[in-house]
Amino acid sequence: MLEAREVTKSFRSGDGTVTAVNDVTMTIAGGEFIAIVGRSGSGKTTLMNMLGALEQPTSGMIFVDGQDITQLSPGELVHYRGRKIGFVFQSYNLVPNLTSTENVMLPMEFIGVGKSERRTRARQLLEQVELTGAKQQRKPGRMSGGEQQRVAIARALANKPSIILADEPAGNLDSQTSSTIIELLRGLSRSEGTTVIVVTHDATIAYQADRVLQLEDGRLLPSTQAADEDVR
Amino acid sequence: MTTVGRGIRNAFRNATRTVSIILILGLAIGLAVVMLTAHRSVSDKIAATLGSVGNTVTIGPPGYSTGELLGKNLTAAELAHIAHLRGVTGIDESLNGAANTIGAPQNPCPKGASCHGAGGHRTIKLGSTNLKSPMSLAARRVGLECEPKPCTPPVSGSQQLYFTGSTEPTNPVNIGASTLSIVSGQAISGTTPADVAMVSTAMARKNGLKVGSTFTAYGKTFTVAAIFESDNQSADNTVVTSLPVLQRLTGDTGQVQTAVVTVASLTDLAATTSAIERTLGPKASVVSYTADAEKAADALDGVKSIAVYSLSGAIVAALVILFLVMVMIVRERKREIGILKAIGASNGRIMAQFTTEAVTFTLLGLAVGAVVGIIAASPVTSALVSNSGASSDTGARGVFGAASPYLSHLTNIDAQVGWGVILYGLAAAVVVAILASAAAAWMIGRIRPAQVLRSE
């Protein structure tokens, strides 16, 4: 379970201060598939980064499985990111000189999984996202956007995280590939019980979510229904 | 793939850049290897020379110290008196001869006469031998003259061999070298009456000699007892026998041309030298080369200073080059570092990956540098030494007109890149890589993944 309590994030900008996320409180149950929508600059990505412990909130608390991640030491944050969170980015962010398999093996190496186990699991995950044969040995530069995003999803799943944070996962993909990727995430949410939080502009993706959270000027709108209507 | 594996692979990510970095580092490291080799070689030479000169006194006929040998040879009976002086621990007595090789004009000096060099009135008894000289035709001319006139001047060095009879045949001073090592057979005794000899490897090769082979000289058949190597190329042309054998062959029975007296300690040197001078009087010239050696070594100290400055400069250059390269690489891969952090990599692990990359660059640079060093160490050291003003010509003369037998090869330095230098280079390369990675590590620690990933 994930819970944010009165989370605020402010940045200094020029002479003033910009509040990107303002007093957000929310609770997400394990295994939910959540879509966070909002206009550009509404604070979606900042909220995601704080949930993934890539950024510290200016104030407020974030509990993941009962632990306040805002109080973690740097070493504990590394542990948290490595074991509890899986990131999927809009521009895939694969390591360019590593093959698909090696990219998927990477997070497992960071938590100390043995080499043969890493390789076996990486192959299984790539097969799960329908990348088989020679494609498992290709480097990102020789793969399509959809294939790269599949690798990124497999990498996010590598350490069996309890939460997957996907920031515009289909933003650079055509509609057909986009729907395949979302189906994949949704399927994983159901089959593995993984919490999936997707930041998106795409109404069709939001439609498929269990719940839609809308951000506006850093504030979370109170009604899910309102968010759903806005998306429609 | 592990952190180290990724670091090594990343070093080859951009082939053109990698080759450029390795070549530049290789040149800097190569210069460091050359200078380190030069410094060690010069230091070793100075230490060896001062060590060998330090506690010895050389005795020759009157005029020996200036190269003008005006008097008669010394006798073993005269030298016997100084053996009992306080501080004297040993005496190496020697006599020199020469023999014309096959094809050279025989008997250039009238029977019973003596031939001597242009620079002085040194007496060297000439014989003949069936050996061929290993010296090339370009070898220097000895410039011997003969008397009484008229007589045929002796032939060039390439057609003449030298013989040295000594009570300590393995003492390198007898052949004007600072090192002499037996590579085959057993060293001869300095007192043996048998016609046995030691020849250089070059002489053995030229004449197809092995231990046990025979040759003729002065009308006698000699057996090769040992084959030696030395650091004096001119010594390749010298045959070493025992003192009694050469005295017999040259007819100089009981005579000695030079004697090297070993004194117990440096503190006894001045007193013992005075005592020897008093004992032998005007019949001998007594020389201690310590001051000469120190003077020559002072000039070589300049080479050591140049080597140290250049070595430091080369290491700093390598450090700066690698530092800038690593800063550039980290800046270029900020985003990738952010990704690694986002998926669970610790700062330490990422720093280790980049340090491995830096170490890979420096080790490859070291490999290139070692090749540069092996090629350039000797000529660069020779150039530094020859331009240093260091000279063996300090005024003191040896038996063949050269300067002091101890100092004649002070400037003949054989600079070779050894395993010691390579190991120093290896250690330095790792230290340079770690230091150069420090800035990269600092930058890595400051990269915030949220910031670099936001710039999508």
XYZ file of C-alpha atoms in Angstrom:
688
model
C 0.000 0.000 0.000
C 1.122 3.524 -0.831
C 0.010 6.592 1.054
C 0.973 10.256 0.540
C 0.140 12.701 3.330
C 0.120 16.447 2.643
C 3.019 16.169 0.282
C 4.355 19.459 -1.038
C 7.304 20.116 -3.328
C 8.579 23.615 -4.026
C 11.409 24.752 -6.272
C 13.273 28.000 -6.354
C 12.790 29.710 -9.670
C 14.483 33.039 -10.248
C 13.486 35.323 -7.395
C 10.433 33.335 -6.380
C 9.320 29.856 -5.435
C 7.254 27.519 -7.582
C 5.129 24.897 -5.858
C 5.013 21.941 -8.236
C 3.064 19.641 -5.898
C 0.847 21.236 -3.311
C -0.503 19.422 -0.266
C -1.308 16.150 -2.011
C -2.861 13.421 0.067
C -3.810 10.095 -1.493
C -3.915 6.385 -0.815
C -3.312 3.649 -3.390
C -4.012 0.029 -2.580
C -1.730 -2.813 -3.626
C -2.433 -4.155 -7.140
C -4.279 -1.026 -8.303
C -3.770 0.336 -11.804
C -3.820 4.113 -11.413
C -3.634 6.833 -14.042
C -2.462 10.308 -13.060
C -3.607 12.921 -15.551
C -3.192 16.653 -15.786
C -1.933 19.391 -18.016
C 1.712 19.892 -18.705
C 3.335 21.479 -15.633
C 0.613 20.279 -13.291
C 3.155 18.380 -11.164
C 2.532 14.802 -12.363
C 6.177 13.912 -12.948
C 7.313 15.609 -9.725
C 4.774 13.553 -7.783
C 5.988 10.386 -9.521
C 9.604 11.217 -8.718
C 8.766 11.664 -5.053
C 6.863 8.359 -4.958
C 9.933 6.722 -6.533
C 12.314 8.421 -4.048
C 14.126 10.243 -6.826
C 13.202 13.518 -5.145
C 12.521 14.498 -1.559
C 9.318 16.413 -0.795
C 9.642 19.850 0.775
C 7.108 18.743 3.353
C 4.759 15.857 3.986
C 5.235 12.116 4.263
C 5.054 9.193 1.868
C 4.424 5.737 3.296
C 5.125 2.607 1.322
C 4.141 -0.600 3.066
C 4.055 1.363 6.301
C 7.521 2.905 5.961
C 8.002 6.660 5.549
C 10.356 6.889 2.596
C 11.054 10.585 3.190
C 13.035 9.596 6.286
C 15.263 7.032 4.586
C 19.049 7.406 4.556
C 20.832 7.577 1.147
C 21.724 3.884 1.394
C 18.148 2.950 2.282
C 16.877 5.025 -0.645
C 19.105 3.023 -3.002
C 17.691 -0.157 -1.493
C 14.118 1.170 -1.828
C 14.557 2.138 -5.488
C 16.224 -1.153 -6.287
C 13.744 -3.502 -4.640
C 10.371 -1.800 -4.338
C 10.123 0.420 -7.385
C 10.247 -0.221 -11.118
C 10.516 2.788 -13.403
C 9.264 3.003 -16.992
C 10.151 6.216 -18.812
C 8.685 7.896 -21.868
C 11.968 7.729 -23.758
C 12.743 4.198 -22.522
C 16.113 5.175 -21.036
C 17.858 1.913 -21.777
C 21.647 1.786 -21.483
C 22.697 2.068 -25.135
C 25.732 -0.212 -25.181
C 24.022 -3.100 -23.403
C 21.827 -5.732 -25.065
C 18.163 -6.194 -24.136
C 19.056 -9.056 -21.821
C 21.886 -7.101 -20.186
C 19.586 -4.106 -19.645
C 17.068 -6.325 -17.876
C 19.803 -8.000 -15.829
C 21.109 -4.650 -14.576
C 18.691 -3.981 -11.649
C 19.122 -7.582 -10.482
C 22.897 -7.119 -10.378
C 22.421 -4.070 -8.149
C 20.619 -6.123 -5.493
C 23.112 -8.978 -5.692
C 21.278 -11.648 -7.702
C 23.673 -14.276 -9.091
C 24.678 -14.124 -12.745
C 22.990 -17.288 -14.003
C 19.785 -16.455 -12.128
C 19.867 -12.930 -13.576
C 20.230 -14.238 -17.082
C 17.452 -16.813 -16.719
C 15.025 -14.315 -15.235
C 15.894 -11.648 -17.809
C 15.094 -14.103 -20.612
C 11.823 -15.073 -18.979
C 10.808 -11.435 -18.562
C 11.677 -10.607 -22.150
C 9.602 -13.561 -23.313
C 6.803 -12.276 -21.078
C 6.860 -8.968 -22.967
C 7.023 -10.929 -26.232
C 10.646 -10.314 -27.099
C 12.210 -13.595 -28.091
C 15.181 -15.014 -29.997
C 17.705 -12.632 -31.496
C 15.843 -9.594 -30.184
C 17.044 -10.479 -26.708
C 20.610 -9.878 -27.834
C 19.980 -6.630 -29.673
C 21.141 -3.297 -28.431
C 18.574 -0.473 -28.106
C 19.800 1.298 -31.230
C 18.643 -1.639 -33.360
C 15.154 -1.898 -31.889
C 11.887 -0.076 -32.562
C 10.348 2.240 -29.958
C 7.775 -0.394 -28.986
C 10.460 -3.036 -28.547
C 12.572 -0.701 -26.442
C 9.607 0.093 -24.221
C 8.981 -3.640 -23.754
C 12.573 -4.029 -22.645
C 12.084 -1.091 -20.258
C 8.994 -2.768 -18.790
C 10.867 -6.062 -18.411
C 13.675 -4.147 -16.668
C 11.142 -2.477 -14.356
C 9.811 -5.903 -13.393
C 13.220 -7.467 -12.892
C 13.335 -7.224 -9.097
C 9.628 -8.021 -8.636
C 8.831 -4.521 -7.336
C 5.613 -3.813 -5.504
C 5.122 -0.555 -7.427
C 5.716 0.310 -11.074
C 5.902 3.994 -11.889
C 5.397 4.670 -15.587
C 5.845 8.231 -16.813
C 4.142 8.609 -20.212
C 5.069 5.040 -21.149
C 3.333 5.295 -24.527
C 4.175 8.926 -25.222
C 6.513 8.163 -28.101
C 4.609 5.221 -29.550
C 1.939 4.836 -32.216
C -1.600 4.073 -31.009
C -1.461 0.350 -31.681
C 1.872 -0.157 -29.917
C 0.712 2.173 -27.172
C -2.340 0.063 -26.484
C -0.204 -3.112 -26.472
C 2.144 -1.598 -23.877
C -0.718 -0.475 -21.638
C -2.347 -3.881 -21.939
C 0.958 -5.376 -20.888
C 1.172 -3.152 -17.790
C -2.440 -3.783 -16.938
C -1.991 -7.522 -17.333
C 1.060 -7.447 -15.048
C -0.915 -5.491 -12.480
C -3.549 -8.181 -12.465
C -1.366 -11.246 -12.693
C 1.450 -10.164 -10.335
C -0.550 -7.937 -7.994
C 1.812 -5.085 -8.763
C 0.663 -1.533 -8.182
C 0.987 0.361 -11.457
C 0.879 4.152 -11.514
C 0.855 5.638 -14.984
C 1.297 9.306 -15.764
C -0.400 10.059 -19.070
C -2.001 12.678 -21.307
C -3.741 9.950 -23.245
C -7.470 9.609 -22.449
C -7.651 6.085 -23.833
C -4.966 4.967 -21.404
C -6.718 6.694 -18.510
C -9.941 4.888 -19.430
C -8.266 1.560 -18.787
C -7.155 2.516 -15.260
C -8.890 1.334 -12.129
C -8.795 4.902 -10.917
C -7.830 8.252 -12.386
C -6.194 10.963 -10.291
C -6.132 14.461 -11.737
C -3.568 17.070 -10.833
C -4.113 20.750 -11.459
C -1.516 23.330 -10.511
C 0.046 20.791 -8.186
C -3.170 20.003 -6.345
C -5.034 16.739 -6.536
C -8.642 17.281 -7.523
C -10.940 15.751 -4.928
C -13.179 13.659 -7.135
C -12.110 10.722 -9.228
C -15.350 11.111 -11.150
C -14.359 14.663 -12.027
C -11.056 13.405 -13.293
C -12.758 10.772 -15.351
C -15.046 13.346 -16.943
C -12.162 15.659 -17.634
C -10.335 12.912 -19.372
C -13.379 12.069 -21.455
C 27.949 -8.402 -16.889
C 29.500 -6.905 -13.780
C 30.422 -3.349 -12.831
C 34.019 -4.008 -13.903
C 32.865 -5.574 -17.174
C 30.691 -2.563 -17.967
C 33.552 -0.217 -17.116
C 35.891 -2.040 -19.488
C 33.263 -2.196 -22.229
C 32.484 1.503 -21.828
C 36.161 2.296 -22.408
C 35.663 1.089 -25.990
C 32.302 2.735 -26.592
C 33.712 5.322 -28.956
C 36.574 3.746 -30.904
C 38.019 6.980 -32.292
C 38.009 8.673 -28.939
C 39.409 5.623 -27.172
C 42.329 5.351 -29.606
C 43.057 9.080 -29.252
C 42.979 8.941 -25.458
C 45.204 5.854 -25.346
C 47.740 7.344 -27.764
C 47.965 10.627 -25.861
C 48.189 8.827 -22.523
C 50.676 6.388 -24.052
C 53.003 9.211 -25.064
C 52.814 10.808 -21.612
C 53.338 7.468 -19.873
C 56.076 6.576 -22.380
C 57.940 9.761 -21.458
C 57.515 8.857 -17.782
C 58.867 5.339 -18.425
C 61.844 6.737 -20.353
C 62.669 9.220 -17.620
C 62.243 6.670 -14.849
C 64.513 4.290 -16.727
C 67.087 7.027 -17.317
C 67.006 8.006 -13.663
C 67.409 4.449 -12.419
C 70.141 3.628 -14.943
C 72.149 6.746 -14.115
C 71.680 6.214 -10.369
C 72.771 2.587 -10.633
C 75.798 3.558 -12.707
C 76.865 6.263 -10.285
C 76.397 3.935 -7.320
C 78.307 1.129 -9.033
C 81.133 3.428 -10.077
C 81.492 5.146 -6.733
C 81.180 1.796 -5.038
C 83.954 0.253 -7.081
C 86.203 3.296 -6.901
C 85.461 4.148 -3.333
C 88.013 2.046 -1.502
C 90.666 1.324 -4.105
C 94.013 2.834 -5.011
C 95.685 2.193 -8.373
C 99.454 1.954 -8.668
C 101.311 2.238 -11.949
C 104.727 3.159 -13.270
C 105.858 6.790 -12.894
C 103.678 9.100 -15.006
C 100.740 6.702 -14.887
C 98.378 9.311 -13.446
C 98.946 11.638 -16.416
C 99.171 8.967 -19.113
C 102.895 9.611 -19.593
C 104.445 6.306 -18.606
C 108.026 7.318 -18.359
C 109.427 4.708 -16.054
C 109.793 0.984 -15.836
C 107.164 -1.496 -14.843
C 106.774 -2.260 -11.180
C 107.934 -5.571 -9.823
C 106.082 -8.104 -7.763
C 108.836 -7.792 -5.149
C 108.210 -4.040 -4.789
C 104.480 -4.567 -4.481
C 105.009 -7.246 -1.881
C 106.051 -4.481 0.545
C 102.711 -2.751 0.388
C 100.718 -5.929 0.971
C 101.587 -5.617 4.641
C 100.605 -1.972 5.037
C 97.807 -1.156 7.424
C 94.387 -1.060 5.737
C 95.425 -3.010 2.620
C 93.116 -5.976 2.177
C 94.014 -7.075 -1.342
C 96.140 -6.371 -4.406
C 95.155 -7.171 -7.989
C 98.333 -7.111 -10.091
C 98.139 -7.039 -13.869
C 100.264 -6.919 -16.994
C 99.187 -6.139 -20.551
C 100.211 -7.431 -23.924
C 99.020 -7.312 -27.496
C 99.092 -9.733 -30.402
C 98.632 -9.219 -34.103
C 95.912 -11.279 -35.703
C 96.113 -13.390 -38.860
C 96.747 -11.273 -41.908
C 98.138 -8.355 -40.009
C 101.766 -7.351 -40.671
C 103.697 -9.549 -38.349
C 106.239 -8.384 -35.899
C 105.764 -4.652 -36.512
C 108.296 -3.874 -33.901
C 111.870 -4.983 -34.228
C 112.716 -7.892 -32.039
C 113.465 -6.787 -28.545
C 111.882 -3.363 -29.040
C 108.708 -2.158 -27.446
C 105.730 -0.411 -29.055
C 103.798 2.364 -27.434
C 100.850 4.674 -28.042
C 100.797 8.164 -29.410
C 99.544 9.605 -26.143
C 102.397 8.337 -24.059
C 105.268 5.974 -23.769
C 103.376 2.918 -22.699
C 105.063 -0.387 -23.264
C 102.969 -3.194 -24.662
C 104.710 -6.351 -25.768
C 103.463 -7.574 -29.152
C 103.001 -11.207 -30.040
C 100.863 -12.968 -32.634
C 97.759 -15.126 -32.487
C 95.543 -17.177 -34.761
C 92.461 -15.492 -33.322
C 90.436 -13.017 -35.334
C 89.382 -9.763 -33.774
C 85.660 -9.368 -33.126
C 86.024 -5.617 -33.548
C 84.645 -4.142 -36.781
C 86.923 -2.374 -39.252
C 85.338 0.843 -38.091
C 86.710 0.274 -34.626
C 88.911 3.034 -33.392
C 92.551 3.071 -34.235
C 94.796 2.558 -31.310
C 97.481 4.801 -32.762
C 100.461 2.860 -31.578
C 103.939 3.827 -32.614
C 107.063 1.814 -32.509
C 110.676 2.390 -31.724
C 113.567 2.484 -32.207
C 113.037 4.054 -35.638
C 112.831 3.011 -38.341
C 110.153 0.377 -37.785
C 106.698 -0.499 -39.148
C 103.912 1.099 -37.079
C 101.500 -1.330 -35.486
C 98.248 -2.103 -37.271
C 94.773 -0.777 -36.442
C 92.811 -2.035 -33.465
C 90.660 -4.218 -35.684
C 93.709 -6.346 -36.461
C 95.108 -6.542 -32.980
C 94.070 -8.292 -29.809
C 94.979 -7.383 -26.268
C 96.068 -9.725 -23.524
C 95.682 -9.008 -19.858
C 97.361 -11.142 -17.253
C 95.995 -10.637 -13.766
C 96.121 -12.083 -10.283
C 92.341 -11.505 -10.194
C 91.168 -12.394 -13.707
C 87.494 -11.680 -12.948
C 88.154 -8.110 -11.795
C 86.430 -5.981 -14.500
C 88.897 -3.144 -13.958
C 91.529 -5.200 -15.778
C 89.559 -4.932 -19.012
C 88.412 -1.344 -18.440
C 84.886 -2.402 -17.543
C 82.702 -1.999 -14.501
C 81.091 -5.432 -14.791
C 82.436 -8.821 -15.855
C 80.368 -11.980 -15.649
C 81.256 -15.527 -16.625
C 78.603 -16.917 -18.962
C 80.255 -20.255 -19.689
C 82.983 -22.347 -18.076
C 84.884 -21.496 -14.903
C 86.997 -18.460 -14.149
C 90.718 -19.083 -14.245
C 92.960 -18.677 -11.232
C 95.189 -15.621 -11.188
C 98.190 -17.676 -10.182
C 97.849 -20.684 -12.495
C 100.878 -21.425 -14.679
C 98.683 -23.294 -17.200
C 98.042 -21.827 -20.632
C 94.340 -21.255 -20.086
C 92.416 -18.097 -20.945
C 89.083 -16.324 -20.702
C 87.623 -14.764 -23.861
C 84.630 -12.514 -24.480
C 81.423 -13.850 -26.014
C 82.104 -11.714 -29.104
C 85.581 -13.202 -29.431
C 84.215 -16.716 -28.954
C 81.515 -16.145 -31.568
C 83.947 -14.634 -34.062
C 86.378 -17.547 -33.735
C 83.895 -20.367 -33.112
C 85.324 -20.977 -29.657
C 83.684 -22.879 -26.828
C 84.921 -23.808 -23.391
C 87.679 -26.360 -24.038
C 88.521 -25.013 -27.524
C 92.108 -24.066 -28.227
C 93.888 -21.205 -29.992
C 97.464 -20.056 -30.323
C 99.098 -16.908 -29.086
C 102.713 -15.966 -28.459
C 103.589 -19.335 -29.985
C 101.697 -21.303 -27.324
C 98.450 -23.263 -27.455
C 95.813 -21.877 -25.086
C 92.663 -23.604 -23.856
C 89.503 -21.553 -23.387
C 88.521 -22.024 -19.736
C 85.714 -19.472 -19.587
C 83.694 -17.087 -21.719
C 82.719 -13.737 -20.220
C 80.551 -10.703 -20.867
C 81.258 -7.149 -19.782
C 79.809 -3.664 -20.171
C 82.826 -2.480 -22.165
C 82.636 -3.198 -25.869
C 86.369 -2.632 -26.241
C 86.928 -5.497 -23.816
C 85.536 -7.880 -26.437
C 88.974 -7.603 -27.996
C 90.811 -8.717 -24.863
C 92.007 -12.178 -23.801
C 92.432 -12.652 -20.056
C 95.118 -14.941 -18.654
C 96.758 -15.371 -15.281
C 99.559 -12.943 -14.438
C 102.326 -15.598 -14.391
C 101.330 -16.833 -17.866
C 101.467 -13.385 -19.499
C 104.693 -12.548 -17.648
C 106.213 -15.726 -19.100
C 104.900 -15.126 -22.625
C 106.016 -11.494 -22.797
C 109.284 -12.162 -21.072
C 108.355 -9.692 -18.342
C 108.849 -12.180 -15.546
C 108.164 -10.624 -12.170
C 106.883 -7.397 -13.712
C 103.573 -5.697 -13.115
C 102.129 -2.747 -15.012
C 99.290 -1.815 -12.695
C 98.128 -2.885 -9.296
C 94.729 -2.140 -7.794
C 94.961 -2.054 -4.042
C 91.778 -2.558 -2.050
C 91.658 -0.629 1.216
C 89.590 -1.829 4.168
C 87.425 1.285 4.340
C 87.028 4.747 2.892
C 88.253 6.293 6.136
C 91.582 4.482 5.730
C 91.939 5.556 2.085
C 93.962 8.769 2.508
C 96.328 7.292 5.112
C 96.860 4.106 3.113
C 97.480 6.061 -0.110
C 100.147 8.122 1.670
C 101.701 4.999 3.113
C 101.897 3.385 -0.341
C 103.467 6.542 -1.817
C 106.042 6.586 0.958
C 106.819 2.893 0.509
C 107.228 2.941 -3.279
C 108.688 6.434 -3.599
C 109.374 7.778 -7.126
C 109.285 4.287 -8.625
C 105.497 4.409 -8.821
C 102.563 6.658 -9.479
C 99.745 6.217 -6.964
C 96.230 7.264 -7.947
C 92.932 7.285 -6.100
C 89.997 7.874 -8.436
C 87.500 8.796 -5.755
C 87.614 12.539 -6.399
C 87.479 11.966 -10.180
C 84.527 9.659 -9.827
C 82.662 12.126 -7.649
C 83.346 14.904 -10.149
C 82.041 12.809 -13.038
C 79.078 11.648 -10.985
C 78.183 15.269 -10.184
C 77.673 15.911 -13.893
C 75.437 12.864 -14.131
C 73.399 14.162 -11.209
C 72.164 16.826 -13.648
C 70.748 14.050 -15.814
C 68.981 12.652 -12.772
C 67.438 16.059 -12.059
C 66.220 16.414 -15.645
C 64.778 12.914 -15.459
C 62.952 13.673 -12.199
C 61.454 16.918 -13.551
C 60.436 15.275 -16.825
C 59.028 12.261 -14.992
C 56.947 14.520 -12.741
C 55.791 16.561 -15.746
C 54.791 13.442 -17.662
C 52.802 12.038 -14.731
C 51.047 15.374 -14.168
C 50.281 15.561 -17.911
C 48.804 12.044 -17.838
C 46.782 12.969 -14.762
C 45.411 16.152 -16.348
C 44.593 14.380 -19.617
C 42.706 11.600 -17.856
C 41.029 14.032 -15.461
C 39.625 16.068 -18.370
C 38.617 12.927 -20.255
C 36.724 11.561 -17.247
C 34.995 14.887 -16.591
C 33.942 15.003 -20.251
C 32.678 11.409 -20.154
C 30.673 11.919 -16.958
C 29.088 15.095 -18.342
C 28.222 13.251 -21.527
C 26.654 10.324 -19.641
C 24.780 12.268 -16.973
C 21.491 10.883 -18.151
C 22.742 7.305 -18.104
C 24.014 7.829 -14.566
C 20.577 9.135 -13.612
C 18.969 5.996 -15.060
C 21.370 3.734 -13.178
C 20.541 5.528 -9.945
C 16.815 5.321 -10.672
C 16.944 1.555 -11.138
C 18.848 0.949 -7.914
C 22.566 1.549 -8.496
C 24.480 3.092 -5.603
C 26.890 6.003 -6.077
C 29.763 3.696 -5.130
C 28.869 1.166 -7.805
C 28.631 3.833 -10.510
C 31.917 5.382 -9.371
C 33.547 1.946 -9.507
C 32.316 1.544 -13.078
C 33.820 4.871 -14.148
C 37.041 4.219 -12.240
C 37.352 0.893 -14.058
C 36.966 2.784 -17.322
C 39.743 5.181 -16.285
C 41.981 2.293 -15.193
C 41.365 0.600 -18.561
C 42.479 3.758 -20.369
C 45.634 4.057 -18.263
C 46.556 0.371 -18.546
C 46.242 0.524 -22.319
C 48.177 3.799 -22.197
C 50.806 2.017 -20.118
C 51.086 -0.720 -22.746
C 51.671 1.914 -25.438
C 53.974 3.810 -23.061
C 56.010 0.677 -22.346
C 56.599 0.192 -26.081
C 57.577 3.865 -26.403
C 59.841 3.443 -23.374
C 61.524 0.291 -24.676
C 62.233 2.008 -27.994
C 63.258 5.406 -26.639
C 64.842 4.744 -23.216
C 68.332 3.956 -24.442
C 68.746 6.717 -27.080
C 67.142 9.357 -24.864
C 69.342 8.401 -21.904
C 72.426 8.472 -24.118
C 71.445 11.898 -25.438
C 70.868 13.214 -21.918
C 74.182 11.803 -20.697
C 76.169 13.068 -23.667
C 74.688 16.553 -23.235
C 75.222 16.543 -19.494
C 78.904 17.418 -19.604
C 79.721 14.210 -17.753
C 83.045 12.869 -18.948
C 85.280 10.064 -17.980
C 88.316 12.063 -19.031
C 89.379 13.377 -15.660
C 93.068 13.350 -16.313
C 93.902 10.026 -14.763
C 95.114 7.524 -17.341
C 94.802 3.816 -17.588
C 96.941 1.287 -19.293
C 95.592 1.746 -22.826
C 95.544 5.523 -22.901
C 91.945 5.704 -21.770
C 90.883 7.554 -18.697
C 90.609 5.839 -15.369
C 89.667 2.205 -15.828
C 86.923 2.798 -13.290
C 85.549 5.858 -15.008
C 86.148 5.047 -18.653
C 82.607 3.727 -18.963
C 80.806 5.978 -16.554
C 79.012 7.617 -19.460
C 78.404 4.317 -21.219
C 74.983 3.693 -19.698
C 72.830 0.816 -20.820
C 69.260 2.012 -20.153
C 66.817 -0.850 -20.487
C 63.166 -0.847 -19.429
C 63.010 -3.611 -16.837
C 60.161 -5.293 -15.011
C 60.791 -3.002 -12.057
C 60.005 0.051 -14.183
C 56.941 -1.668 -15.648
C 55.676 -2.482 -12.141
C 56.258 1.105 -11.025
C 54.354 2.201 -14.150
C 51.518 -0.175 -13.329
C 51.196 1.180 -9.814
C 51.424 4.767 -11.082
C 48.797 4.063 -13.766
C 46.321 2.782 -11.183
C 47.006 5.743 -8.872
C 46.655 8.213 -11.766
C 43.376 6.553 -12.807
C 41.977 6.734 -9.281
C 43.056 10.363 -8.809
C 41.673 11.360 -12.207
C 38.406 9.600 -11.345
C 38.050 11.600 -8.148
C 36.489 14.552 -9.956
C 34.275 12.198 -11.918
C 33.208 10.549 -8.675
C 32.377 13.913 -7.144
C 30.266 14.786 -10.182
C 28.542 11.384 -10.086
C 27.659 11.900 -6.429
C 26.020 15.233 -7.246
C 23.890 13.991 -10.140
C 20.237 13.915 -9.138
C 18.335 11.441 -11.291
C 15.096 13.420 -11.169
C 16.867 16.447 -12.659
C 18.656 14.680 -15.476
C 15.634 12.542 -16.376
C 13.319 15.557 -16.386
C 15.256 16.992 -19.321
C 13.673 14.429 -21.662
